[in-house]
Short mmCIF file of C-alpha atoms in Angstrom, two decimals:
data_model
loop_
_atom_site.label_atom_id
_atom_site.label_comp_id
_atom_site.label_asym_id
_atom_site.label_seq_id
_atom_site.Cartn_x
_atom_site.Cartn_y
_atom_site.Cartn_z
CA MET A 1 -7.44 -24.22 -8.34
CA SER A 2 -6.05 -22.96 -11.66
CA ARG A 3 -2.37 -22.22 -12.12
CA ALA A 4 -3.14 -18.50 -12.45
CA GLU A 5 -4.28 -18.39 -8.84
CA LYS A 6 -1.87 -18.00 -5.96
CA THR A 7 -0.51 -21.22 -4.61
CA PRO A 8 1.06 -21.42 -1.17
CA ALA A 9 4.82 -21.84 -1.04
CA VAL A 10 7.47 -21.56 1.62
CA LEU A 11 10.84 -19.98 0.98
CA THR A 12 13.44 -19.80 3.72
CA ILE A 13 16.16 -17.18 3.37
CA ARG A 14 19.00 -16.76 5.83
CA MET A 15 19.70 -13.07 6.35
CA ASP A 16 22.33 -11.27 8.35
CA ALA A 17 21.32 -8.79 11.06
CA ASN A 18 21.75 -5.74 8.82
CA LEU A 19 19.49 -7.14 6.12
CA THR A 20 16.89 -8.15 8.72
CA ARG A 21 16.87 -4.62 10.15
CA SER A 22 16.62 -3.09 6.68
CA LEU A 23 13.68 -5.31 5.79
CA ALA A 24 11.92 -4.50 9.07
CA ARG A 25 12.49 -0.76 8.54
CA GLU A 26 11.13 -0.91 4.99
CA ALA A 27 8.10 -2.92 6.15
CA ARG A 28 7.32 -0.28 8.79
CA ARG A 29 7.73 2.49 6.20
CA ARG A 30 5.32 0.76 3.83
CA ARG A 31 3.01 -0.31 6.66
CA LYS A 32 3.19 -3.91 5.47
CA THR A 33 4.50 -7.14 6.88
CA LYS A 34 8.09 -8.15 6.28
CA SER A 35 6.82 -11.07 4.22
CA GLU A 36 4.80 -8.81 1.93
CA VAL A 37 7.78 -6.53 1.37
CA ALA A 38 10.12 -9.46 0.76
CA ARG A 39 7.70 -10.95 -1.81
CA GLU A 40 7.46 -7.61 -3.64
CA ILE A 41 11.25 -7.20 -3.69
CA LEU A 42 11.75 -10.76 -4.89
CA ALA A 43 9.12 -10.41 -7.62
CA ALA A 44 10.64 -7.10 -8.79
CA GLY A 45 14.12 -8.62 -8.82
CA LEU A 46 12.91 -11.48 -10.97
CA GLY A 47 11.14 -9.10 -13.34
CA MET A 48 7.71 -10.22 -12.20
CA GLU A 49 6.37 -6.90 -10.91
CA GLN A 50 2.72 -6.91 -10.11
CA VAL A 51 0.93 -4.48 -12.38
CA ASP A 52 -1.48 -3.45 -9.68
CA LEU A 53 1.13 -2.37 -7.09
CA VAL A 54 0.58 1.28 -8.00
CA ALA A 55 -3.17 0.86 -7.68
CA GLN A 56 -2.75 -0.89 -4.33
CA GLU A 57 -0.55 1.90 -3.00
CA ALA A 58 -2.96 4.58 -4.25
CA ARG A 59 -5.84 2.77 -2.54
CA ARG A 60 -3.84 2.46 0.71
CA GLN A 61 -3.05 6.18 0.72
CA SER A 62 -6.63 7.07 -0.16
CA LEU A 63 -7.92 5.06 2.80
CA LEU A 64 -5.42 6.71 5.14
CA VAL A 65 -6.34 10.21 3.99
CA GLY A 66 -10.05 9.42 4.07
CA ARG A 67 -9.87 8.80 7.79
CA ARG A 68 -8.65 12.34 8.53
CA ARG A 69 -11.25 14.77 9.76
CA SER A 70 -9.58 17.68 7.96
CA GLU A 71 -9.78 15.81 4.65
CA ARG A 72 -13.46 15.01 5.14
CA GLU A 73 -14.13 18.69 5.83
CA ALA A 74 -12.23 19.70 2.70
CA LEU A 75 -14.16 17.20 0.59
CA GLU A 76 -17.48 18.41 2.02
CA PHE A 77 -16.52 21.99 1.17
CA ILE A 78 -15.59 21.01 -2.40
CA GLU A 79 -18.87 19.13 -2.83
CA GLN A 80 -20.90 22.08 -1.53
CA ALA A 81 -19.03 24.53 -3.76
CA ALA A 82 -19.51 22.28 -6.78
CA ASP A 83 -23.25 21.99 -6.07
CA THR A 84 -23.50 25.78 -5.73
CA LEU A 85 -21.75 26.38 -9.03
CA ARG A 86 -23.79 23.74 -10.81
CA SER A 87 -27.15 25.14 -9.65
CA GLN A 88 -26.48 28.71 -10.89
#
């Protein structure tokens, strides 16, 4: 395993009840685990933001929207309209 790869580590942080609730609320909002959110916050605080966080969030939202029936219908309509315009 090269150093560039992720290596497992354990970090224990004692948090008060307010901080625990805030972390849980943020994790629910982001639809991630508390550990994932805590890692992202810690990395951002240390200036080690992951470059692909924006891409990950865009992918997450794309997958959520793609499951909606209304969105599939809209995409089908757009594809049909594009095909009609292209064939004229």
